[in-house]
Coordinates of C-alpha atoms and ligand atoms in Angstrom, one line a residue:
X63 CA -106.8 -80.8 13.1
X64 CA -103.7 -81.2 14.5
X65 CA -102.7 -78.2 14.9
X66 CA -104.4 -76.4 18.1
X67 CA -104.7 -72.5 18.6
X68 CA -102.6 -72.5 21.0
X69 CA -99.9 -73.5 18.8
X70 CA -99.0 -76.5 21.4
X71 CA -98.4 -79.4 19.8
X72 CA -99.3 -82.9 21.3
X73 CA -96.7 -85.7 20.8
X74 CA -99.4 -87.9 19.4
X75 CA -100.8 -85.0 16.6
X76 CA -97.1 -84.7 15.9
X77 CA -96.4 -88.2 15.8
X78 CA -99.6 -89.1 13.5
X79 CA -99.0 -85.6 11.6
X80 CA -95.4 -87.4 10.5
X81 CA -96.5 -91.2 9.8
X82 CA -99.8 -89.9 7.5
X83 CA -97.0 -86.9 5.8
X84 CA -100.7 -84.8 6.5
X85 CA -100.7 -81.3 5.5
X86 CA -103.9 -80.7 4.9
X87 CA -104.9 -78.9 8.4
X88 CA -102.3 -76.1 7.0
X89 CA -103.8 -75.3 3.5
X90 CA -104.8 -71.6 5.1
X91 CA -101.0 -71.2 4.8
X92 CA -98.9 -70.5 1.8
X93 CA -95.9 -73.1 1.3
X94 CA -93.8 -70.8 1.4
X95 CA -91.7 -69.1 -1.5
X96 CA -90.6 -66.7 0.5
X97 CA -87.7 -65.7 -1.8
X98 CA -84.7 -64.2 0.2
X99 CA -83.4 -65.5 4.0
X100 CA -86.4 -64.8 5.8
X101 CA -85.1 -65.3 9.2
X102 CA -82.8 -61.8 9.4
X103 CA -83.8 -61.5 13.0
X104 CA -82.4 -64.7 14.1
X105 CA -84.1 -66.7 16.7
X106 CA -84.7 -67.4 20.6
X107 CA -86.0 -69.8 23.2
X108 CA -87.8 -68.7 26.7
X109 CA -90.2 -70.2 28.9
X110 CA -88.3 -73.0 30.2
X111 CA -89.9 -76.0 31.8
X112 CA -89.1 -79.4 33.1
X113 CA -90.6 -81.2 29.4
X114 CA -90.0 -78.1 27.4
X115 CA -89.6 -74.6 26.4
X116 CA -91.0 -71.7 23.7
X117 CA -89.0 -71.8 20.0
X118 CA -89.4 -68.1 18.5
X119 CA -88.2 -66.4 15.3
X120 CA -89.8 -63.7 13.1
X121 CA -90.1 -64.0 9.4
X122 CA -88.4 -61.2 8.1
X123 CA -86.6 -60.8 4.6
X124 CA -86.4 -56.9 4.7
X125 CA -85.8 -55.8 8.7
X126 CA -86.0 -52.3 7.2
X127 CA -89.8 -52.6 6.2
X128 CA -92.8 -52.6 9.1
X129 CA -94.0 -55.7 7.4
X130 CA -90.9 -57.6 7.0
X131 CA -90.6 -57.2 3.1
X132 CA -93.2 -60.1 3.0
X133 CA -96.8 -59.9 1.9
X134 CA -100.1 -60.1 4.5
X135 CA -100.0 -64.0 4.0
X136 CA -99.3 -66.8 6.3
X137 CA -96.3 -68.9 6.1
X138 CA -96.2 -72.2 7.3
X139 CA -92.1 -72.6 8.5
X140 CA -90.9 -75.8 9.6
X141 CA -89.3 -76.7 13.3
X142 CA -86.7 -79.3 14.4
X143 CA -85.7 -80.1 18.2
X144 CA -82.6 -82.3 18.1
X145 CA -80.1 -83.5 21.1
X146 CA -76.8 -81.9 19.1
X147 CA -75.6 -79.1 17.9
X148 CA -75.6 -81.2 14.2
X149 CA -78.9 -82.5 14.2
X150 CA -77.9 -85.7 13.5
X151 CA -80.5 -87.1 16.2
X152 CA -83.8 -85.2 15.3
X153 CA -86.0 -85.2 18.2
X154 CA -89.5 -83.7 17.5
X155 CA -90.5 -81.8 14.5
X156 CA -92.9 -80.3 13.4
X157 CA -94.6 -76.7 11.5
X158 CA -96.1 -73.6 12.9
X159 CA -97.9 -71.0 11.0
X160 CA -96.1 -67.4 11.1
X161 CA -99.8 -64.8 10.8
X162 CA -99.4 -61.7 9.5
X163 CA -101.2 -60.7 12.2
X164 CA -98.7 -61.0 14.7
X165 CA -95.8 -59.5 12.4
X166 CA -95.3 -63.3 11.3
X167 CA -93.9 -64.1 14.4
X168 CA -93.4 -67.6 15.4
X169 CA -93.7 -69.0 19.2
X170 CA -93.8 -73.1 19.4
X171 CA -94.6 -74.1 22.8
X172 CA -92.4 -77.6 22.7
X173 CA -93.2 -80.0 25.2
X174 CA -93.0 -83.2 26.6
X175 CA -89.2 -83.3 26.2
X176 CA -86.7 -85.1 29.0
X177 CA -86.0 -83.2 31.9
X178 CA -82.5 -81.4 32.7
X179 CA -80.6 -81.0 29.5
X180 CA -79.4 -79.1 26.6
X181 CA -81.6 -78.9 23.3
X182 CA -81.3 -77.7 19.9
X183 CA -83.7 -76.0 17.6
X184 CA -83.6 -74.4 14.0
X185 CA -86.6 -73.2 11.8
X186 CA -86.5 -74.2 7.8
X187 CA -88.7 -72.4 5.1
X188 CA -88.9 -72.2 1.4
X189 CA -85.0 -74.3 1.6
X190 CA -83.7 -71.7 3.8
X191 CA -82.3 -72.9 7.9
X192 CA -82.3 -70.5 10.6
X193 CA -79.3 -70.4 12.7
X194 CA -79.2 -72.8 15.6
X195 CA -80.1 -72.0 18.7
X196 CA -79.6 -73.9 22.5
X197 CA -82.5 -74.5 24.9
X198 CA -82.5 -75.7 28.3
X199 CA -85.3 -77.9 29.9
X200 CA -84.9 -77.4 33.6
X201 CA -84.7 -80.0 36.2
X202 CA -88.3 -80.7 38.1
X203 CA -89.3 -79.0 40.9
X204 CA -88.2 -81.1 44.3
X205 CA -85.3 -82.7 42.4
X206 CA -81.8 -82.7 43.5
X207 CA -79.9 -79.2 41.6
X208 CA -76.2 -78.8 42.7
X209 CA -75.7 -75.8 40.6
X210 CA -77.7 -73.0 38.3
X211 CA -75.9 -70.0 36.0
X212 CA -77.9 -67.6 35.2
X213 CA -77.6 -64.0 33.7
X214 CA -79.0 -60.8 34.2
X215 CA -79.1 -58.4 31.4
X216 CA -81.2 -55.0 30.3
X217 CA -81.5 -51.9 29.4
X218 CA -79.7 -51.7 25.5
X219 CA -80.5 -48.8 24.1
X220 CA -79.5 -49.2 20.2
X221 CA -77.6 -45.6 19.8
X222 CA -75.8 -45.5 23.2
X223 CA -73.7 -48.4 22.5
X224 CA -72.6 -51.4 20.9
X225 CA -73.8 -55.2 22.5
X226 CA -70.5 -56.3 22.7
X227 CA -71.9 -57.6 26.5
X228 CA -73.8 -59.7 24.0
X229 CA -71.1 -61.2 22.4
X230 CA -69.5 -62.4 25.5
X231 CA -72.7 -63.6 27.1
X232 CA -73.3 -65.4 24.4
X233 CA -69.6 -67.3 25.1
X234 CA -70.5 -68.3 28.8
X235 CA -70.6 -71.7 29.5
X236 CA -73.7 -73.5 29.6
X237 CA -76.5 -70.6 31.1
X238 CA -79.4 -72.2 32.5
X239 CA -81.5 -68.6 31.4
X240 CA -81.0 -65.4 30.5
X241 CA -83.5 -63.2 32.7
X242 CA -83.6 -59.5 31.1
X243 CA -85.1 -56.6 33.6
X244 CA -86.1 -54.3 30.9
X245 CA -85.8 -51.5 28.2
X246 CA -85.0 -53.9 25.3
X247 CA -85.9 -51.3 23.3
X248 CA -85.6 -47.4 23.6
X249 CA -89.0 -45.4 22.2
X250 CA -87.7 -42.1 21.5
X251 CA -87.3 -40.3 18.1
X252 CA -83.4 -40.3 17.2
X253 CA -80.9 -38.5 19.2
X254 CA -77.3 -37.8 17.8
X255 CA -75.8 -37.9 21.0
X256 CA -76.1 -38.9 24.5
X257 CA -75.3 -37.1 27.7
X258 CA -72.9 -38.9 29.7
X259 CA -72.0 -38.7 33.4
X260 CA -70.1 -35.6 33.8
X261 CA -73.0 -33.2 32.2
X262 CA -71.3 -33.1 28.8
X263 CA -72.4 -34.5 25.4
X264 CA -70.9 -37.8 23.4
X265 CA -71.9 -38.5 19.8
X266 CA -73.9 -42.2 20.0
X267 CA -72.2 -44.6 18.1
X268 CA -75.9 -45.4 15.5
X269 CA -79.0 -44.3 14.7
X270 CA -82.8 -45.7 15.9
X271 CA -84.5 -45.5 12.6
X272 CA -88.2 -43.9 12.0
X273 CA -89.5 -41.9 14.6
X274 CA -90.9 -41.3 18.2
X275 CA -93.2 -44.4 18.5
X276 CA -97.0 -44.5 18.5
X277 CA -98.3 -46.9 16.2
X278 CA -98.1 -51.2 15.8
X279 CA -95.5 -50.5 12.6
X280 CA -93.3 -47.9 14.7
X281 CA -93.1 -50.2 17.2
X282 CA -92.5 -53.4 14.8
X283 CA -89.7 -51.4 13.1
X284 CA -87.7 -50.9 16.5
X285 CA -87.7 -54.5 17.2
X286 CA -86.7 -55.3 14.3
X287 CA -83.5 -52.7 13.8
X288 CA -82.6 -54.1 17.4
X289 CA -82.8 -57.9 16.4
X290 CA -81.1 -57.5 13.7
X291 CA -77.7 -56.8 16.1
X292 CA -75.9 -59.9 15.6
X293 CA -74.4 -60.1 19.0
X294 CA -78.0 -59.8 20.4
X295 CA -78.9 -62.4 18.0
X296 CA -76.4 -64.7 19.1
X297 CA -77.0 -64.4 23.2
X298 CA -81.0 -65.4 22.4
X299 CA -79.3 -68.8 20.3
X300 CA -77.2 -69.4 23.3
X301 CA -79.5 -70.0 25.9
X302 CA -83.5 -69.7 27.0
X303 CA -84.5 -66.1 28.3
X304 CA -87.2 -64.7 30.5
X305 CA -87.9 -61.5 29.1
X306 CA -90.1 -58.8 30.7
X307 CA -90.8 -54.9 30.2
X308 CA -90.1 -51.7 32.0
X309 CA -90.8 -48.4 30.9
X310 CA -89.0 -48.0 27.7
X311 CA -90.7 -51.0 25.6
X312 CA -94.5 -48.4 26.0
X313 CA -93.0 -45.0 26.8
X314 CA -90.9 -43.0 29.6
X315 CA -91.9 -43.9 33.4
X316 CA -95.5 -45.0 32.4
X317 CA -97.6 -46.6 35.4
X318 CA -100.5 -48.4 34.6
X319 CA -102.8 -46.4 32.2
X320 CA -100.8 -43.5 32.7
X321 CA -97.9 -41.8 31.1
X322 CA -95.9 -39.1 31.9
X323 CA -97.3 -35.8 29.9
X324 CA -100.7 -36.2 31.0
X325 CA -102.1 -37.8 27.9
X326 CA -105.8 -38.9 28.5
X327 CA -106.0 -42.7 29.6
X328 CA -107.9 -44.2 26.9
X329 CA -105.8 -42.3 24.6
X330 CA -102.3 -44.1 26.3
X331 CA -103.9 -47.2 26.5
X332 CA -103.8 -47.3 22.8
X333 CA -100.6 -46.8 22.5
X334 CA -99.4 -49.3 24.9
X335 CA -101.7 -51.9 23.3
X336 CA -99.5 -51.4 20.2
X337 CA -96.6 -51.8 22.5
X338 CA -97.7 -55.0 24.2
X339 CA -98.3 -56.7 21.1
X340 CA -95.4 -55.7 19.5
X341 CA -93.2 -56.8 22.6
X342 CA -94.9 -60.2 22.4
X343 CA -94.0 -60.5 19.4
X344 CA -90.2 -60.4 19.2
X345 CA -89.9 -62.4 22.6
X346 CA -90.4 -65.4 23.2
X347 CA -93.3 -65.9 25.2
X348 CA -95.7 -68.3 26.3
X349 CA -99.4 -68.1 25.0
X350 CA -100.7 -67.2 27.9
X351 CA -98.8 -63.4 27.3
X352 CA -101.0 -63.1 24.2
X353 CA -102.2 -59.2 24.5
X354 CA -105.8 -59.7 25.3
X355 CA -108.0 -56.6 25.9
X356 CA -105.3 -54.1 25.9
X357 CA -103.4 -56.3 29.0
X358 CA -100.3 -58.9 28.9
X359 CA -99.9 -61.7 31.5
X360 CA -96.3 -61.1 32.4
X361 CA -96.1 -62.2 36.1
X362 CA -95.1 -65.4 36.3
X363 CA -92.8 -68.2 38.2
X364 CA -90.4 -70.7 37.2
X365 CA -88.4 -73.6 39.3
X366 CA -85.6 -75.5 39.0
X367 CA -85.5 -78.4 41.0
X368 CA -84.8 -78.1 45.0
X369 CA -82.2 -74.9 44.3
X370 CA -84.3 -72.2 43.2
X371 CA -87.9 -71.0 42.5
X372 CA -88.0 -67.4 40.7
X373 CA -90.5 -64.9 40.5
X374 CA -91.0 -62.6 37.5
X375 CA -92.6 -59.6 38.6
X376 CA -94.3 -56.8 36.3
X377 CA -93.7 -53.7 38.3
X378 CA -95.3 -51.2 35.3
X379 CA -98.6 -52.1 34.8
X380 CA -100.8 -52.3 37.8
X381 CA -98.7 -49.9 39.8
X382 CA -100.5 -46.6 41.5
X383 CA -98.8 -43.1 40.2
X384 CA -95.4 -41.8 41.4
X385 CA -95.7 -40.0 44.4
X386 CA -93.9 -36.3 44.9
X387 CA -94.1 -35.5 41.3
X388 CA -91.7 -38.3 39.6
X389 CA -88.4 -37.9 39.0
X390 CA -86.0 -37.8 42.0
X391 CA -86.8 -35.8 44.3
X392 CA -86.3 -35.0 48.0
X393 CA -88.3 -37.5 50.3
X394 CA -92.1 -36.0 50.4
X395 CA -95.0 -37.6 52.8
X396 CA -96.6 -39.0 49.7
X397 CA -94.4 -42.0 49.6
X398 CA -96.1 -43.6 52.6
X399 CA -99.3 -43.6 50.9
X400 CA -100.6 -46.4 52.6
X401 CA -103.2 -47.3 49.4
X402 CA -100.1 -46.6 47.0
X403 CA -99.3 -50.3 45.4
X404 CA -96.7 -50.9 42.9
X405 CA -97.2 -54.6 41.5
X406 CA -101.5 -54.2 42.0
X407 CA -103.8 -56.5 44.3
X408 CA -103.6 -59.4 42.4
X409 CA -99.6 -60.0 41.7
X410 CA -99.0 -58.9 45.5
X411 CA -101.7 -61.9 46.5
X412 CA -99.9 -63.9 44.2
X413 CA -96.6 -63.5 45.3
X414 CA -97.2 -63.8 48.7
X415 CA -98.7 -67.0 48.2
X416 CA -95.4 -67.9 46.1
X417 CA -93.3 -67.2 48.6
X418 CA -93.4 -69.7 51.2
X419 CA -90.9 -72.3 52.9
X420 CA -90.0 -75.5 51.7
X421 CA -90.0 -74.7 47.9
X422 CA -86.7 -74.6 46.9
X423 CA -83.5 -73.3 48.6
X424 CA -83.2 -69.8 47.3
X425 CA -86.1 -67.4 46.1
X426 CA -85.1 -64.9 43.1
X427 CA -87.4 -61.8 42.6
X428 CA -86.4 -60.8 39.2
X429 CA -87.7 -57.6 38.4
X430 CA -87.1 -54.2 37.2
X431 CA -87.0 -51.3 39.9
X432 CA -84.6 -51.0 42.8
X433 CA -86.1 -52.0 45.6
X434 CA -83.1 -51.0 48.6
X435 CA -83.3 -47.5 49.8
X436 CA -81.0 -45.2 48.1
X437 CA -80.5 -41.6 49.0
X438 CA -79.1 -39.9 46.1
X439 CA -77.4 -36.8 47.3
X440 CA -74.0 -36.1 45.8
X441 CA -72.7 -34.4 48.8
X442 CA -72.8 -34.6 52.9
X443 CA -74.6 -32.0 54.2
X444 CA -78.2 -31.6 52.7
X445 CA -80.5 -32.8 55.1
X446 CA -83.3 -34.5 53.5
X447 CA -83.1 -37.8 51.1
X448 CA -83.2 -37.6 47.7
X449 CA -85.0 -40.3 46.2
X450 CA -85.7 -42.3 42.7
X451 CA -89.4 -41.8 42.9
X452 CA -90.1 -44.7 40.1
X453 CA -88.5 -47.4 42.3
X454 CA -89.5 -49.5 45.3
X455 CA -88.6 -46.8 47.6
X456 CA -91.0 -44.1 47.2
X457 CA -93.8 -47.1 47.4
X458 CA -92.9 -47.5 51.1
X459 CA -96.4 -49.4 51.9
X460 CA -96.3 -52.0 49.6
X461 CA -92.9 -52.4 49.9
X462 CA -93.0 -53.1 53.8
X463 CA -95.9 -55.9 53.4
X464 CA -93.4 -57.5 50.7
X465 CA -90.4 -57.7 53.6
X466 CA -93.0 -58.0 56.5
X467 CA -94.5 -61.1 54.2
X468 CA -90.8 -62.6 53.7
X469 CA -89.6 -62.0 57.5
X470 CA -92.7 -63.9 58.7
X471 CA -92.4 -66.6 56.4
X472 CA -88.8 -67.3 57.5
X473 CA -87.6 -66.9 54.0
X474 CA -83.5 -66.6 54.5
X475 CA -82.3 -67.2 51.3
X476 CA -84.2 -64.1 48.8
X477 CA -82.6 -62.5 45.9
X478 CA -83.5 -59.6 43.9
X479 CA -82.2 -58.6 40.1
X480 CA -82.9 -55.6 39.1
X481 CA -82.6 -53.4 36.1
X482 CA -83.3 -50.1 35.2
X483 CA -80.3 -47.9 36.7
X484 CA -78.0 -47.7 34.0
X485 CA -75.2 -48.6 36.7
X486 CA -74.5 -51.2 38.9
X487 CA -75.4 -51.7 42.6
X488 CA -75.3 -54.8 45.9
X489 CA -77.0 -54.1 48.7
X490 CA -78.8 -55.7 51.3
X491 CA -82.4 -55.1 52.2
X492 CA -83.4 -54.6 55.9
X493 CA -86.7 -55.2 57.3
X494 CA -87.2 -51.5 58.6
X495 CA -85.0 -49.9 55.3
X496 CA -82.1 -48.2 54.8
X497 CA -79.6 -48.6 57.4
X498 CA -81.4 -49.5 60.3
X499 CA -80.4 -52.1 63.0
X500 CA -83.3 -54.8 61.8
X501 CA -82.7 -57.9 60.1
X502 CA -81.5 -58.3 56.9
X503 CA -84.3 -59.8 54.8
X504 CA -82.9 -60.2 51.1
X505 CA -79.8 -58.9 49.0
X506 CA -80.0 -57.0 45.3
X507 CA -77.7 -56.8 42.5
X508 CA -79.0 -54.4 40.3
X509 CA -77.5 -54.9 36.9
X510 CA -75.4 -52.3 34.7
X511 CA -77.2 -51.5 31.2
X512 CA -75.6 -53.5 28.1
X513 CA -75.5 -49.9 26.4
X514 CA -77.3 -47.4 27.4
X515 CA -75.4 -43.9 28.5
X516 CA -72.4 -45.2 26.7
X517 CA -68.4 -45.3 27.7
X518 CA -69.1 -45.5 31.1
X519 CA -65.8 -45.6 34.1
X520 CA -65.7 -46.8 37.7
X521 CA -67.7 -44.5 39.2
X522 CA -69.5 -41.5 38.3
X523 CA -69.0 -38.0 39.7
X524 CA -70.5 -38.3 43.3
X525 CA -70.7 -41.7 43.4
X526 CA -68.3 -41.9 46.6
X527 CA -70.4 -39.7 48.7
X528 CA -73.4 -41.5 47.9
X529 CA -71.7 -45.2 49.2
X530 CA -71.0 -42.6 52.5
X531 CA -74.2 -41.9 52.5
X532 CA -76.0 -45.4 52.5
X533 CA -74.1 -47.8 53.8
X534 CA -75.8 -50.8 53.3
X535 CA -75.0 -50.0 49.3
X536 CA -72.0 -52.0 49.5
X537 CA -71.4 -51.1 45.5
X538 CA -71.7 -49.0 42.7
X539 CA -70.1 -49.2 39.1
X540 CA -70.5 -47.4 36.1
X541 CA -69.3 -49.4 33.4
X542 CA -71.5 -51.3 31.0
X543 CA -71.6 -55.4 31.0
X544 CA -74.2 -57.9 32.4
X545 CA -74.5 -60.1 35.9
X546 CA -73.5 -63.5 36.3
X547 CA -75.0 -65.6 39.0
X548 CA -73.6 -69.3 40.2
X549 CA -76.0 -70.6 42.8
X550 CA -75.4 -73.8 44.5
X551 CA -77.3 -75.0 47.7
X552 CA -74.6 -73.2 49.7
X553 CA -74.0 -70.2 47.9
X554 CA -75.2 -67.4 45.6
X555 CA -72.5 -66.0 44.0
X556 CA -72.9 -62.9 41.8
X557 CA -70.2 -61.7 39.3
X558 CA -70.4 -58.1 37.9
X559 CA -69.0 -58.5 34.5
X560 CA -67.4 -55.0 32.8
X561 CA -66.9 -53.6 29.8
X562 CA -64.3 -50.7 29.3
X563 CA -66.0 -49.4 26.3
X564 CA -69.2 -49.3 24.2
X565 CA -68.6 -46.4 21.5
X566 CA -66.4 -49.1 19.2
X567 CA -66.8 -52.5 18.9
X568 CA -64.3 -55.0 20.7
X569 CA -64.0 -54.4 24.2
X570 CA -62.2 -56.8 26.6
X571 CA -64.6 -58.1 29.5
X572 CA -63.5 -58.1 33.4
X573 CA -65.0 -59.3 36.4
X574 CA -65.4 -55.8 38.6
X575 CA -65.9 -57.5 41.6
X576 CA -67.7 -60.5 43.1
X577 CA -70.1 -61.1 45.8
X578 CA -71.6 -64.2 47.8
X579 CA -74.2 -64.4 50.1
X580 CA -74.4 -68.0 51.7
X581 CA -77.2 -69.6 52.9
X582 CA -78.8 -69.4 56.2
X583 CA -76.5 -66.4 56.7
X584 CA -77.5 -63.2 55.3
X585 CA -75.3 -60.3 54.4
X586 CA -72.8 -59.9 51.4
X587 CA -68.7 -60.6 51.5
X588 CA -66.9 -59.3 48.5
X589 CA -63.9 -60.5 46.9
X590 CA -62.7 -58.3 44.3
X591 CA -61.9 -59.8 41.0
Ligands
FE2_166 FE1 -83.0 -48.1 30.7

């Protein structure tokens, strides 16, 4: 058997599978008429280590149809890893079985690959090719990196806007990964418009298809009307992601086996099973993320050489109920709940232990709530903070043994990406919160959404007093687009790209503005673009 279930291939089962032609071990799986293009939802890589990286696509000949248009049989699809574009130097090769099980999804763990370059990969079946996509094997950890790119995208809800963000992402030169915070896809029923920032109504520019989603097929379906975008398509061909969930890929604001109308748990936990799986399959994950038991392993940390070690947190699914109700809402006393946690016992131990000296020079948290404090009033006078009580600030407990745990580390150089705001936002992070006169312990960008809320402009109505109001927000935009980081032993450099529309196809991109914070000196400096 060559073929383990794991789906991981060995370079000696490949090697022998290739001199002896054997395909024996795959006489479970049809071989293949599969009749149309079956790979309509394009393809991706993720996962990215020093030897190799996950290959993903999704047979699908009919996008339109839960199943794909294709019958409950497995298909056995062919995989090719070359050094160009061309393939004209095929490196490793190989076939994977797509089970109807998993929606005929297809996730190749490729390994034992050289270190630090570019890849290539493509999927063949029944005489069709996949498009090509580009993979990345990273550089080993403790080895010399002068510079990473990386970007920093989420939240693209399919009727508020088009993925032209996408499109230009897809254009930037040689990414090292893609991370994305969140919401990849929306769960609601379809909504013919969408209520922008000055209280009114604009008509969204397409519909979700199908209905509010509940079942394994509703949420297939979704993925698969979103992946069929070719401008998403094309930024998963252009370099490896790390994908992980908020709220939107189960259902509004959920926490842990809880949603938000006060559905039973054993009842929710059904639903987000069918969620989990379906998310697995239309990323492209790592086996170890296989659903088991109604759970997904989706904390997990990644290196690249002597420059950076990230951390990719899951802030949704072992965190303790929102305090004060939800929502935002004026500061209550139930946000210093001292037994409150927001990433659960085990991710906390675990990312303390992660986050040590001597690892690399800069440490990323990428995850998906803010985590600086944020009072939320539109004017000057009310006395009382208004607060967003899904994010890091209404968990105050947790949160101070995360900057308590970094301060007494000595961890200068710490990073945090974040999602989930639907606008864009740098700050830096002080040991006591908010404004006050103690040390400076890490710096977030919080990226813009690719679409959701639409046509967006500078800054919203009450955006100004809010910057009055916290100053160690140095920023807010409201304009859709994606974050670019450069990070180089000296620097981290983060660029907020802009679109100036989302309701047509087309727009222009800008850089808004740009900030650096350099090592062994925290605090941001701006230069605007
Ligand atoms: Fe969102």
């Amino acid at each position: 058997m060559t073929f383990s279930t794991e789906g991981r291939w060995s370079r000696r089962s490949t090697l022998a599978m290739l001199v002896s032609g054997a395909t024996s071990s795959f006489s479970m799986a049809q071989a293949g008429r599969v009749g149309p293009y079956p790979f309509r939802l394009g393809v991706a890589s993720g996962e990215p280590l020093s030897d190799g990286f996950v290959i993903w696509t999704r047979l699908s000949v009919d996008p339109a149809d839960p199943r794909g248009g294709l019958p409950r049989a497995p298909y056995t699809v062919k995989w090719e890893i070359a050094t160009d574009e061309r393939f004209t130097a095929v490196t490793r090769s190989g076939e994977a079985i797509a089970h109807p099980e998993l929606g005929h999804s297809v996730h190749v763990e490729i390994e034992g690959l050289p270190s630090g370059r570019p890849w290539w990969y493509r999927f063949i079946l029944d005489g069709h090719s996949s498009a090509t996509g580009r993979a990345r094997t990273t550089v080993p950890a403790g080895m010399p990196v002068r510079q990473l790119r990386l970007a920093s995208v989420g939240c693209q809800h399919f009727e508020q806007g088009y993925y032209t963000a996408y499109r230009h992402l897809a254009q930037e030169d040689d990414l090292d990964f893609v991370f994305h915070s969140g919401d990849y896809i929306y769960e609601m029923t379809p909504n013919e418009q969408v209520r922008n920032a000055r209280g009114g109504f604009t008509p969204v520019v397409r519909l979700h298809s199908g209905d509010a989603l509940f079942s394994l097929d509703d949420y297939r379906l979704r993925y698969a009307q979103y992946r069929s975008d070719p401008d998403l398509q094309a930024a998963h061909a252009a370099a490896p992601w790390f994908g992980s969930f908020d709220d939107h890929e189960v259902a509004n604001n959920w926490a842990a086996d809880l949603d938000q109308v006060g559905t039973p748990s054993d009842v929710f936990l059904l639903r987000r099973a069918s969620a989990f799986q379906a998310f697995y399959e239309h990323l492209p994950l790592r086996r170890t993320s296989l659903p088991r038991n109604g759970s997904i392993a989706m904390f997990r940390r990644a290196m690249f050489g002597d420059l950076l070690q990230a951390h990719f947190l899951d802030t949704r699914q072992f965190r303790s109920d929102q305090p004060c109700g939800d929502k935002v809402k004026p500061l209550c006393a139930d946000i210093e709940n001292p037994d409150a946690t927001i990433l659960g016992t085990a991710e906390e131990a675990w990312l303390a232990e992660g986050l040590q000296p001597g690892r690399a020079r800069w440490n990323l948290l990428a995850q998906q709530v803010m985590m600086m404090d944020l009072d939320r009033h539109t004017d000057d006078i009310a006395p009382v903070p208004l607060l967003n009580m899904d994010a890091w600030t209404a968990y105050r407990a947790p949160r101070q043994r995360l900057l308590d745990h970094i301060h007494a580390a000595g961890l200068g150089n710490v990073v945090v990406l974040t999602g989930d705001e639907h606008q864009a936002y740098a700050g830096e992070i002080r040991l006591n919160g908010g404004t006050s006169d103690s040390p400076i312990i890490a710096h977030e960008f919080v990226g813009t959404s690719i679409s959701t809320a639409g046509d967006g402009s500078d800054l919203r109505p009450g955006a100004a007093e809010i910057l009055s109001r916290n100053p160690h927000c140095r920023m807010i935009n409201d304009q859709r687009g994606y974050l670019l980081c450069t990070i180089t032993p000296e620097s981290w450099t983060s660029e907020f790209k802009v679109l100036d529309y989302v309701s047509r196809p087309g727009s222009p991109i800008h850089t808004r503005v740009r900030f650096v914070v350099e090592a062994d000196q925290p605090g941001l400096t701006t230069s605007e673009a």
